[in-house]
Amino acid sequence: MANMESRWSSRDDSWRFLRGARSRAVGMTGRDPKRGRTFQAALEQSEQFLRSAEGAGPETRPLHIFYGLSQAGRAIAAASSRLSDSEYRPVGHGMRTQGTRDQTELWRVTVEVTKSGTPQIVAKALNSAVWPAKTQLTLAELWPLLPDTAPERGPYELSSLAAVRYEHLASGPRSSRTDIEVAWLSGVPLSIYKAQQSAEAVDQWLASYPKLAGWSERPRLVRRNDDVRMRLIWPARVEHDSWRLVQQLGGSPGERAPWVRRATQYGGEWWAFPALKGMSEPVHPLLTWWAILLALSSLARYEPETWAYMIDVDRPTSPAVAIEHLMEEALSAIPALTAAALGHGSVFAHG
């Protein structure tokens, strides 16, 4: 299924970088031949799995994609200086699915985090938070965390906590006040717009986006057709040229504009991500991809009849198109995010 509106750059460009990285000393791979061989073999397998997924139908595609992601995670772990020689070869999926037997509602499928496994090791390699053991997340909660799913979420609202686009407006003096920073959030859930008369409800929603903390005026919400936007204002702490600093993302966090530290670059755009289940910060998007793809691949592998029911595009209220769209995006997102984790460009950059 062709995707003409992918937010990602060329899939081939990502693979070109990753194939080139296999002959270079990336992180620890240049210091330890064993880690280097793991890195090379894992990237080769990741590419083969994901390339094979391009020609697979939805009946088996999630299996190819999940194992492509799994091997990409192994490559990231092998290259990471944050992992010891006893840690960089992870074992286990780190999560398990629940509620798949005879399940007819995709969004009720649940992923439970286990004590250890590959996603926990990859999280450490990426210096990312990870959901604690025994945390349970439904696909209704996980799906909106990926910006890639926005075009196919449909008119329904799976969860009020979703990735929202962050659009910065240049700061400037306003009468006798100090400089301010202004940003608009796009894609705010309709439920928050309807609840805007309740300051407590809006405050609680914003509290789930820890990087946005410190706003100083009541948020302003506006609705334009199906898009709900929210304006936030912060007192500016430093003077800067925002657009110049965007080009300096390679510098230390202290050199970046405050707004850059509030948002995350994902697929060439800036996004605010929520922290779920009481966490103090959001997880790396690769971990969200892991959880969702583990659930989909488990359905396809262990519950083929249920999976066939869910991907039936002719069935009323079927999530088939949303599933197809997510898997198509994964074919570009996973190599791009892997390349970014290994130092290629700024496709993904934590502020």
mmCIF file of C-alpha atoms in Angstrom:
data_model
loop_
_atom_site.group_PDB
_atom_site.id
_atom_site.type_symbol
_atom_site.label_atom_id
_atom_site.label_comp_id
_atom_site.label_asym_id
_atom_site.label_seq_id
_atom_site.Cartn_x
_atom_site.Cartn_y
_atom_site.Cartn_z
ATOM 1 C CA MET A 1 0.000 0.000 0.000
ATOM 2 C CA ALA A 2 1.680 3.228 -1.098
ATOM 3 C CA ASN A 3 1.846 6.043 1.422
ATOM 4 C CA MET A 4 2.219 9.353 -0.381
ATOM 5 C CA GLU A 5 2.041 11.481 2.757
ATOM 6 C CA SER A 6 4.652 9.847 4.975
ATOM 7 C CA ARG A 7 6.269 12.253 7.426
ATOM 8 C CA TRP A 8 9.555 10.396 7.020
ATOM 9 C CA SER A 9 12.334 11.053 4.562
ATOM 10 C CA SER A 10 13.261 8.431 2.025
ATOM 11 C CA ARG A 11 13.239 4.910 3.425
ATOM 12 C CA ASP A 12 16.193 4.125 1.178
ATOM 13 C CA ASP A 13 18.153 7.055 2.656
ATOM 14 C CA SER A 14 17.769 5.580 6.128
ATOM 15 C CA TRP A 15 18.906 2.164 4.987
ATOM 16 C CA ARG A 16 21.797 3.691 3.064
ATOM 17 C CA PHE A 17 23.035 5.309 6.276
ATOM 18 C CA LEU A 18 22.535 2.119 8.279
ATOM 19 C CA ARG A 19 24.340 -0.020 5.718
ATOM 20 C CA GLY A 20 27.213 2.446 5.733
ATOM 21 C CA ALA A 21 27.313 2.403 9.527
ATOM 22 C CA ARG A 22 28.087 -1.303 9.488
ATOM 23 C CA SER A 23 31.608 -0.646 8.186
ATOM 24 C CA ARG A 24 32.262 2.303 10.517
ATOM 25 C CA ALA A 25 33.134 2.402 14.189
ATOM 26 C CA VAL A 26 29.796 3.397 15.721
ATOM 27 C CA GLY A 27 29.989 3.777 19.485
ATOM 28 C CA MET A 28 31.288 0.640 21.151
ATOM 29 C CA THR A 29 31.389 -1.352 17.925
ATOM 30 C CA GLY A 30 34.821 0.077 17.122
ATOM 31 C CA ARG A 31 36.252 -0.980 20.468
ATOM 32 C CA ASP A 32 34.953 -4.514 20.745
ATOM 33 C CA PRO A 33 34.959 -6.844 17.722
ATOM 34 C CA LYS A 34 32.221 -9.019 19.280
ATOM 35 C CA ARG A 35 29.916 -6.048 19.647
ATOM 36 C CA GLY A 36 30.807 -5.012 16.124
ATOM 37 C CA ARG A 37 29.771 -8.389 14.732
ATOM 38 C CA THR A 38 26.513 -8.310 16.684
ATOM 39 C CA PHE A 39 25.843 -4.808 15.369
ATOM 40 C CA GLN A 40 26.454 -5.816 11.762
ATOM 41 C CA ALA A 41 24.443 -9.034 11.883
ATOM 42 C CA ALA A 42 21.516 -7.425 13.704
ATOM 43 C CA LEU A 43 21.274 -4.572 11.195
ATOM 44 C CA GLU A 44 21.382 -7.028 8.293
ATOM 45 C CA GLN A 45 18.568 -9.058 9.829
ATOM 46 C CA SER A 46 16.581 -5.925 10.625
ATOM 47 C CA GLU A 47 16.779 -4.783 7.025
ATOM 48 C CA GLN A 48 15.832 -8.205 5.677
ATOM 49 C CA PHE A 49 12.819 -8.457 7.980
ATOM 50 C CA LEU A 50 11.594 -4.973 7.098
ATOM 51 C CA ARG A 51 12.288 -5.320 3.384
ATOM 52 C CA SER A 52 10.351 -8.598 3.378
ATOM 53 C CA ALA A 53 7.504 -6.808 5.163
ATOM 54 C CA GLU A 54 7.172 -4.456 2.188
ATOM 55 C CA GLY A 55 5.887 -7.348 0.075
ATOM 56 C CA ALA A 56 3.867 -9.069 2.784
ATOM 57 C CA GLY A 57 0.127 -8.700 3.212
ATOM 58 C CA PRO A 58 -1.484 -7.560 6.464
ATOM 59 C CA GLU A 59 -1.984 -11.218 7.452
ATOM 60 C CA THR A 60 1.753 -11.620 8.229
ATOM 61 C CA ARG A 61 3.220 -8.128 7.947
ATOM 62 C CA PRO A 62 3.271 -7.344 11.711
ATOM 63 C CA LEU A 63 5.497 -10.374 12.340
ATOM 64 C CA HIS A 64 8.111 -9.168 9.868
ATOM 65 C CA ILE A 65 7.974 -5.612 11.199
ATOM 66 C CA PHE A 66 8.193 -6.555 14.873
ATOM 67 C CA TYR A 67 11.251 -8.727 14.362
ATOM 68 C CA GLY A 68 12.805 -6.023 12.193
ATOM 69 C CA LEU A 69 12.373 -3.634 15.119
ATOM 70 C CA SER A 70 13.704 -6.233 17.551
ATOM 71 C CA GLN A 71 16.924 -6.653 15.588
ATOM 72 C CA ALA A 72 17.284 -2.879 15.200
ATOM 73 C CA GLY A 73 17.089 -2.677 18.991
ATOM 74 C CA ARG A 74 19.894 -5.215 19.280
ATOM 75 C CA ALA A 75 22.046 -3.112 16.990
ATOM 76 C CA ILE A 76 21.395 0.010 19.074
ATOM 77 C CA ALA A 77 22.288 -1.923 22.245
ATOM 78 C CA ALA A 78 25.527 -3.253 20.760
ATOM 79 C CA ALA A 79 26.655 0.269 19.859
ATOM 80 C CA SER A 80 25.679 1.931 23.142
ATOM 81 C CA SER A 81 28.358 2.990 25.612
ATOM 82 C CA ARG A 82 25.684 3.006 28.332
ATOM 83 C CA LEU A 83 25.579 -0.802 28.286
ATOM 84 C CA SER A 84 28.211 -3.138 29.673
ATOM 85 C CA ASP A 85 29.466 -6.223 27.876
ATOM 86 C CA SER A 86 27.055 -8.311 29.952
ATOM 87 C CA GLU A 87 24.055 -6.156 29.006
ATOM 88 C CA TYR A 88 24.232 -5.440 25.290
ATOM 89 C CA ARG A 89 22.767 -8.815 24.216
ATOM 90 C CA PRO A 90 19.224 -8.678 25.611
ATOM 91 C CA VAL A 91 16.928 -11.668 25.972
ATOM 92 C CA GLY A 92 13.138 -11.658 25.912
ATOM 93 C CA HIS A 93 10.384 -9.382 24.609
ATOM 94 C CA GLY A 94 10.161 -7.400 27.869
ATOM 95 C CA MET A 95 6.368 -7.277 27.520
ATOM 96 C CA ARG A 96 3.491 -9.690 27.011
ATOM 97 C CA THR A 97 0.046 -9.337 25.539
ATOM 98 C CA GLN A 98 -3.212 -9.993 27.347
ATOM 99 C CA GLY A 99 -6.826 -10.137 26.263
ATOM 100 C CA THR A 100 -6.197 -11.553 22.802
ATOM 101 C CA ARG A 101 -8.219 -14.783 23.051
ATOM 102 C CA ASP A 102 -11.484 -14.362 21.118
ATOM 103 C CA GLN A 103 -11.026 -10.594 21.264
ATOM 104 C CA THR A 104 -13.163 -8.645 18.825
ATOM 105 C CA GLU A 105 -12.113 -5.125 19.878
ATOM 106 C CA LEU A 106 -8.581 -4.182 18.855
ATOM 107 C CA TRP A 107 -8.331 -1.278 21.285
ATOM 108 C CA ARG A 108 -8.940 -3.527 24.308
ATOM 109 C CA VAL A 109 -5.858 -5.645 23.654
ATOM 110 C CA THR A 110 -3.464 -5.028 26.532
ATOM 111 C CA VAL A 111 0.315 -5.050 26.803
ATOM 112 C CA GLU A 112 1.829 -5.756 30.215
ATOM 113 C CA VAL A 113 5.423 -4.748 30.891
ATOM 114 C CA THR A 114 7.617 -7.430 32.430
ATOM 115 C CA LYS A 115 10.669 -7.005 34.632
ATOM 116 C CA SER A 116 13.322 -7.166 31.935
ATOM 117 C CA GLY A 117 13.906 -7.771 28.257
ATOM 118 C CA THR A 118 14.978 -6.118 25.037
ATOM 119 C CA PRO A 119 12.919 -2.888 25.350
ATOM 120 C CA GLN A 120 14.311 -2.261 28.839
ATOM 121 C CA ILE A 121 17.867 -2.650 27.540
ATOM 122 C CA VAL A 122 17.167 -0.462 24.502
ATOM 123 C CA ALA A 123 15.660 2.175 26.801
ATOM 124 C CA LYS A 124 18.882 2.235 28.827
ATOM 125 C CA ALA A 125 20.923 2.459 25.623
ATOM 126 C CA LEU A 126 18.838 5.469 24.544
ATOM 127 C CA ASN A 127 18.865 7.043 28.014
ATOM 128 C CA SER A 128 15.079 6.851 27.979
ATOM 129 C CA ALA A 129 12.508 6.155 30.623
ATOM 130 C CA VAL A 130 10.600 2.882 30.375
ATOM 131 C CA TRP A 131 7.320 1.810 31.888
ATOM 132 C CA PRO A 132 7.865 -0.112 35.144
ATOM 133 C CA ALA A 133 7.154 -3.818 35.454
ATOM 134 C CA LYS A 134 3.482 -4.803 35.713
ATOM 135 C CA THR A 135 2.337 -1.629 33.945
ATOM 136 C CA GLN A 136 -0.621 -2.442 31.714
ATOM 137 C CA LEU A 137 -1.357 -0.413 28.589
ATOM 138 C CA THR A 138 -4.182 -0.940 26.144
ATOM 139 C CA LEU A 139 -3.803 -0.305 22.438
ATOM 140 C CA ALA A 140 -6.327 2.507 22.932
ATOM 141 C CA GLU A 141 -3.733 4.189 25.176
ATOM 142 C CA LEU A 142 -0.661 3.330 23.088
ATOM 143 C CA TRP A 143 -1.940 4.060 19.568
ATOM 144 C CA PRO A 144 -2.338 7.861 19.987
ATOM 145 C CA LEU A 145 1.220 8.181 21.337
ATOM 146 C CA LEU A 146 2.578 7.848 17.801
ATOM 147 C CA PRO A 147 2.222 10.910 15.546
ATOM 148 C CA ASP A 148 2.100 8.457 12.628
ATOM 149 C CA THR A 149 -1.364 7.271 13.650
ATOM 150 C CA ALA A 150 -3.026 10.710 13.578
ATOM 151 C CA PRO A 151 -4.412 10.524 9.991
ATOM 152 C CA GLU A 152 -6.181 7.223 10.675
ATOM 153 C CA ARG A 153 -7.508 7.691 14.197
ATOM 154 C CA GLY A 154 -10.887 8.494 12.732
ATOM 155 C CA PRO A 155 -13.640 10.549 14.355
ATOM 156 C CA TYR A 156 -13.374 8.634 17.625
ATOM 157 C CA GLU A 157 -11.056 9.504 20.472
ATOM 158 C CA LEU A 158 -9.104 6.532 21.780
ATOM 159 C CA SER A 159 -7.503 8.460 24.620
ATOM 160 C CA SER A 160 -7.249 12.089 25.707
ATOM 161 C CA LEU A 161 -3.482 11.625 26.036
ATOM 162 C CA ALA A 162 -1.966 11.754 22.568
ATOM 163 C CA ALA A 163 1.052 13.125 20.765
ATOM 164 C CA VAL A 164 0.227 16.743 19.835
ATOM 165 C CA ARG A 165 2.033 18.897 17.306
ATOM 166 C CA TYR A 166 4.045 21.766 18.833
ATOM 167 C CA GLU A 167 4.256 25.009 16.839
ATOM 168 C CA HIS A 168 6.525 27.667 18.296
ATOM 169 C CA LEU A 169 5.912 31.387 17.775
ATOM 170 C CA ALA A 170 8.842 33.792 18.028
ATOM 171 C CA SER A 171 9.119 35.574 21.372
ATOM 172 C CA GLY A 172 9.165 39.321 21.846
ATOM 173 C CA PRO A 173 8.539 42.090 24.394
ATOM 174 C CA ARG A 174 4.938 42.948 25.112
ATOM 175 C CA SER A 175 4.437 46.443 26.675
ATOM 176 C CA SER A 176 6.036 46.493 30.105
ATOM 177 C CA ARG A 177 6.186 42.734 30.468
ATOM 178 C CA THR A 178 9.269 40.605 30.090
ATOM 179 C CA ASP A 179 9.731 38.553 26.953
ATOM 180 C CA ILE A 180 7.436 35.589 26.583
ATOM 181 C CA GLU A 181 7.504 32.294 24.711
ATOM 182 C CA VAL A 182 4.335 31.343 22.847
ATOM 183 C CA ALA A 183 3.401 28.018 21.284
ATOM 184 C CA TRP A 184 0.335 26.391 19.812
ATOM 185 C CA LEU A 185 -0.486 22.737 20.331
ATOM 186 C CA SER A 186 -2.338 21.200 17.406
ATOM 187 C CA GLY A 187 -4.396 18.036 17.596
ATOM 188 C CA VAL A 188 -5.616 18.559 21.145
ATOM 189 C CA PRO A 189 -8.398 16.042 21.926
ATOM 190 C CA LEU A 190 -11.928 17.294 21.461
ATOM 191 C CA SER A 191 -12.776 16.213 25.024
ATOM 192 C CA ILE A 192 -10.342 18.825 26.367
ATOM 193 C CA TYR A 193 -11.943 21.529 24.219
ATOM 194 C CA LYS A 194 -15.360 20.588 25.568
ATOM 195 C CA ALA A 195 -14.016 20.682 29.130
ATOM 196 C CA GLN A 196 -12.220 24.018 28.806
ATOM 197 C CA GLN A 197 -14.553 25.743 31.270
ATOM 198 C CA SER A 198 -13.063 23.480 33.917
ATOM 199 C CA ALA A 199 -9.604 24.817 34.712
ATOM 200 C CA GLU A 200 -8.935 21.683 36.744
ATOM 201 C CA ALA A 201 -9.618 19.387 33.785
ATOM 202 C CA VAL A 202 -7.288 21.349 31.488
ATOM 203 C CA ASP A 203 -4.597 21.540 34.169
ATOM 204 C CA GLN A 204 -4.772 17.800 34.752
ATOM 205 C CA TRP A 205 -4.420 17.126 31.030
ATOM 206 C CA LEU A 206 -1.403 19.440 30.720
ATOM 207 C CA ALA A 207 0.202 17.842 33.792
ATOM 208 C CA SER A 208 0.599 14.674 31.718
ATOM 209 C CA TYR A 209 2.998 16.567 29.401
ATOM 210 C CA PRO A 210 5.923 17.229 31.774
ATOM 211 C CA LYS A 211 8.041 19.064 29.218
ATOM 212 C CA LEU A 212 5.341 21.724 28.897
ATOM 213 C CA ALA A 213 5.469 22.646 32.602
ATOM 214 C CA GLY A 214 5.874 26.278 33.622
ATOM 215 C CA TRP A 215 3.215 27.974 31.480
ATOM 216 C CA SER A 216 2.138 31.256 33.041
ATOM 217 C CA GLU A 217 -1.296 32.180 31.611
ATOM 218 C CA ARG A 218 -4.545 30.329 31.159
ATOM 219 C CA PRO A 219 -4.390 28.221 27.987
ATOM 220 C CA ARG A 220 -6.518 29.397 25.100
ATOM 221 C CA LEU A 221 -8.393 26.769 23.089
ATOM 222 C CA VAL A 222 -9.803 27.247 19.612
ATOM 223 C CA ARG A 223 -11.470 24.826 17.230
ATOM 224 C CA ARG A 224 -11.029 24.922 13.478
ATOM 225 C CA ASN A 225 -13.129 22.221 11.849
ATOM 226 C CA ASP A 226 -11.807 18.963 13.314
ATOM 227 C CA ASP A 227 -8.581 20.444 14.701
ATOM 228 C CA VAL A 228 -8.454 21.737 18.268
ATOM 229 C CA ARG A 229 -5.549 24.037 19.063
ATOM 230 C CA MET A 230 -4.268 25.277 22.412
ATOM 231 C CA ARG A 231 -2.115 28.356 22.989
ATOM 232 C CA LEU A 232 0.420 28.241 25.806
ATOM 233 C CA ILE A 233 2.588 31.092 27.117
ATOM 234 C CA TRP A 234 5.735 30.857 29.210
ATOM 235 C CA PRO A 235 7.933 33.610 30.627
ATOM 236 C CA ALA A 236 11.135 33.677 28.573
ATOM 237 C CA ARG A 237 14.220 33.017 30.650
ATOM 238 C CA VAL A 238 16.853 33.781 28.051
ATOM 239 C CA GLU A 239 17.084 35.881 24.896
ATOM 240 C CA HIS A 240 17.797 33.891 21.798
ATOM 241 C CA ASP A 241 17.319 33.578 18.098
ATOM 242 C CA SER A 242 15.011 30.570 17.989
ATOM 243 C CA TRP A 243 15.563 29.708 14.367
ATOM 244 C CA ARG A 244 19.333 29.945 14.674
ATOM 245 C CA LEU A 245 19.241 27.615 17.666
ATOM 246 C CA VAL A 246 17.152 25.076 15.792
ATOM 247 C CA GLN A 247 20.174 24.651 13.566
ATOM 248 C CA GLN A 248 22.390 24.073 16.607
ATOM 249 C CA LEU A 249 20.687 20.957 17.914
ATOM 250 C CA GLY A 250 24.040 19.261 18.074
ATOM 251 C CA GLY A 251 25.044 21.481 20.992
ATOM 252 C CA SER A 252 24.461 20.826 24.649
ATOM 253 C CA PRO A 253 20.918 21.207 26.056
ATOM 254 C CA GLY A 254 21.970 24.392 27.832
ATOM 255 C CA GLU A 255 22.623 26.012 24.469
ATOM 256 C CA ARG A 256 19.151 25.300 23.175
ATOM 257 C CA ALA A 257 16.151 27.565 23.346
ATOM 258 C CA PRO A 258 13.697 26.682 26.111
ATOM 259 C CA TRP A 259 11.005 25.782 23.574
ATOM 260 C CA VAL A 260 13.322 23.222 21.974
ATOM 261 C CA ARG A 261 13.613 21.521 25.352
ATOM 262 C CA ARG A 262 9.802 21.421 25.577
ATOM 263 C CA ALA A 263 9.255 19.554 22.336
ATOM 264 C CA THR A 264 10.631 16.487 20.591
ATOM 265 C CA GLN A 265 11.520 16.342 16.932
ATOM 266 C CA TYR A 266 9.878 13.377 15.264
ATOM 267 C CA GLY A 267 9.676 12.842 11.537
ATOM 268 C CA GLY A 268 10.727 16.412 10.742
ATOM 269 C CA GLU A 269 8.092 18.039 12.976
ATOM 270 C CA TRP A 270 7.966 19.071 16.628
ATOM 271 C CA TRP A 271 5.726 17.159 19.029
ATOM 272 C CA ALA A 272 4.776 17.087 22.694
ATOM 273 C CA PHE A 273 4.434 13.577 24.125
ATOM 274 C CA PRO A 274 2.536 12.640 27.285
ATOM 275 C CA ALA A 275 3.858 10.553 30.158
ATOM 276 C CA LEU A 276 1.486 7.710 31.022
ATOM 277 C CA LYS A 277 0.779 5.753 34.181
ATOM 278 C CA GLY A 278 2.274 8.262 36.603
ATOM 279 C CA MET A 279 5.671 8.434 34.915
ATOM 280 C CA SER A 280 7.646 11.655 35.179
ATOM 281 C CA GLU A 281 8.657 11.691 31.508
ATOM 282 C CA PRO A 282 7.524 10.133 28.230
ATOM 283 C CA VAL A 283 9.225 7.083 26.791
ATOM 284 C CA HIS A 284 11.217 7.042 23.573
ATOM 285 C CA PRO A 285 8.872 6.466 20.588
ATOM 286 C CA LEU A 286 10.785 3.301 19.674
ATOM 287 C CA LEU A 287 9.412 1.760 22.887
ATOM 288 C CA THR A 288 5.881 2.733 21.912
ATOM 289 C CA TRP A 289 6.414 1.132 18.519
ATOM 290 C CA TRP A 290 7.701 -1.965 20.335
ATOM 291 C CA ALA A 291 4.596 -2.300 22.518
ATOM 292 C CA ILE A 292 2.137 -1.802 19.650
ATOM 293 C CA LEU A 293 3.938 -4.103 17.231
ATOM 294 C CA LEU A 294 4.336 -6.802 19.875
ATOM 295 C CA ALA A 295 0.556 -6.757 20.340
ATOM 296 C CA LEU A 296 -0.194 -6.858 16.612
ATOM 297 C CA SER A 297 2.356 -9.581 15.887
ATOM 298 C CA SER A 298 1.069 -11.661 18.818
ATOM 299 C CA LEU A 299 -2.455 -11.430 17.446
ATOM 300 C CA ALA A 300 -1.304 -12.461 13.986
ATOM 301 C CA ARG A 301 0.819 -15.341 15.277
ATOM 302 C CA TYR A 302 -1.268 -16.807 18.081
ATOM 303 C CA GLU A 303 -4.806 -15.757 17.158
ATOM 304 C CA PRO A 304 -4.944 -15.938 13.338
ATOM 305 C CA GLU A 305 -8.743 -16.094 13.189
ATOM 306 C CA THR A 306 -9.082 -13.032 15.433
ATOM 307 C CA TRP A 307 -6.435 -11.214 13.402
ATOM 308 C CA ALA A 308 -8.224 -12.016 10.140
ATOM 309 C CA TYR A 309 -11.387 -10.535 11.638
ATOM 310 C CA MET A 310 -9.592 -7.323 12.648
ATOM 311 C CA ILE A 311 -7.956 -6.725 9.264
ATOM 312 C CA ASP A 312 -11.162 -7.323 7.299
ATOM 313 C CA VAL A 313 -11.465 -3.988 5.523
ATOM 314 C CA ASP A 314 -15.053 -4.734 4.414
ATOM 315 C CA ARG A 315 -16.381 -5.197 7.940
ATOM 316 C CA PRO A 316 -18.287 -2.202 9.403
ATOM 317 C CA THR A 317 -16.300 -0.340 12.109
ATOM 318 C CA SER A 318 -13.241 -2.416 11.241
ATOM 319 C CA PRO A 319 -9.853 -0.961 12.341
ATOM 320 C CA ALA A 320 -8.275 -2.482 9.224
ATOM 321 C CA VAL A 321 -7.361 0.824 7.547
ATOM 322 C CA ALA A 322 -5.823 2.153 10.768
ATOM 323 C CA ILE A 323 -3.773 -1.047 11.073
ATOM 324 C CA GLU A 324 -2.660 -0.870 7.440
ATOM 325 C CA HIS A 325 -1.640 2.766 7.833
ATOM 326 C CA LEU A 326 0.368 2.116 10.984
ATOM 327 C CA MET A 327 2.254 -0.785 9.439
ATOM 328 C CA GLU A 328 3.043 1.213 6.313
ATOM 329 C CA GLU A 329 4.424 4.054 8.446
ATOM 330 C CA ALA A 330 6.475 1.585 10.487
ATOM 331 C CA LEU A 331 8.425 0.555 7.386
ATOM 332 C CA SER A 332 9.874 4.078 7.212
ATOM 333 C CA ALA A 333 9.756 5.097 10.872
ATOM 334 C CA ILE A 334 11.775 2.194 12.269
ATOM 335 C CA PRO A 335 14.855 2.562 10.025
ATOM 336 C CA ALA A 336 14.686 6.355 10.387
ATOM 337 C CA LEU A 337 14.507 6.228 14.186
ATOM 338 C CA THR A 338 17.237 3.595 14.277
ATOM 339 C CA ALA A 339 19.466 5.753 12.102
ATOM 340 C CA ALA A 340 18.761 8.754 14.318
ATOM 341 C CA ALA A 341 19.633 6.769 17.447
ATOM 342 C CA LEU A 342 22.934 5.879 15.816
ATOM 343 C CA GLY A 343 23.712 9.487 14.985
ATOM 344 C CA HIS A 344 22.159 10.197 11.593
ATOM 345 C CA GLY A 345 20.750 13.714 11.271
ATOM 346 C CA SER A 346 17.990 14.989 13.535
ATOM 347 C CA VAL A 347 15.029 12.817 12.582
ATOM 348 C CA PHE A 348 14.621 12.164 16.275
ATOM 349 C CA ALA A 349 16.235 14.419 18.842
ATOM 350 C CA HIS A 350 15.316 14.642 22.488
ATOM 351 C CA GLY A 351 15.326 18.195 23.786
#
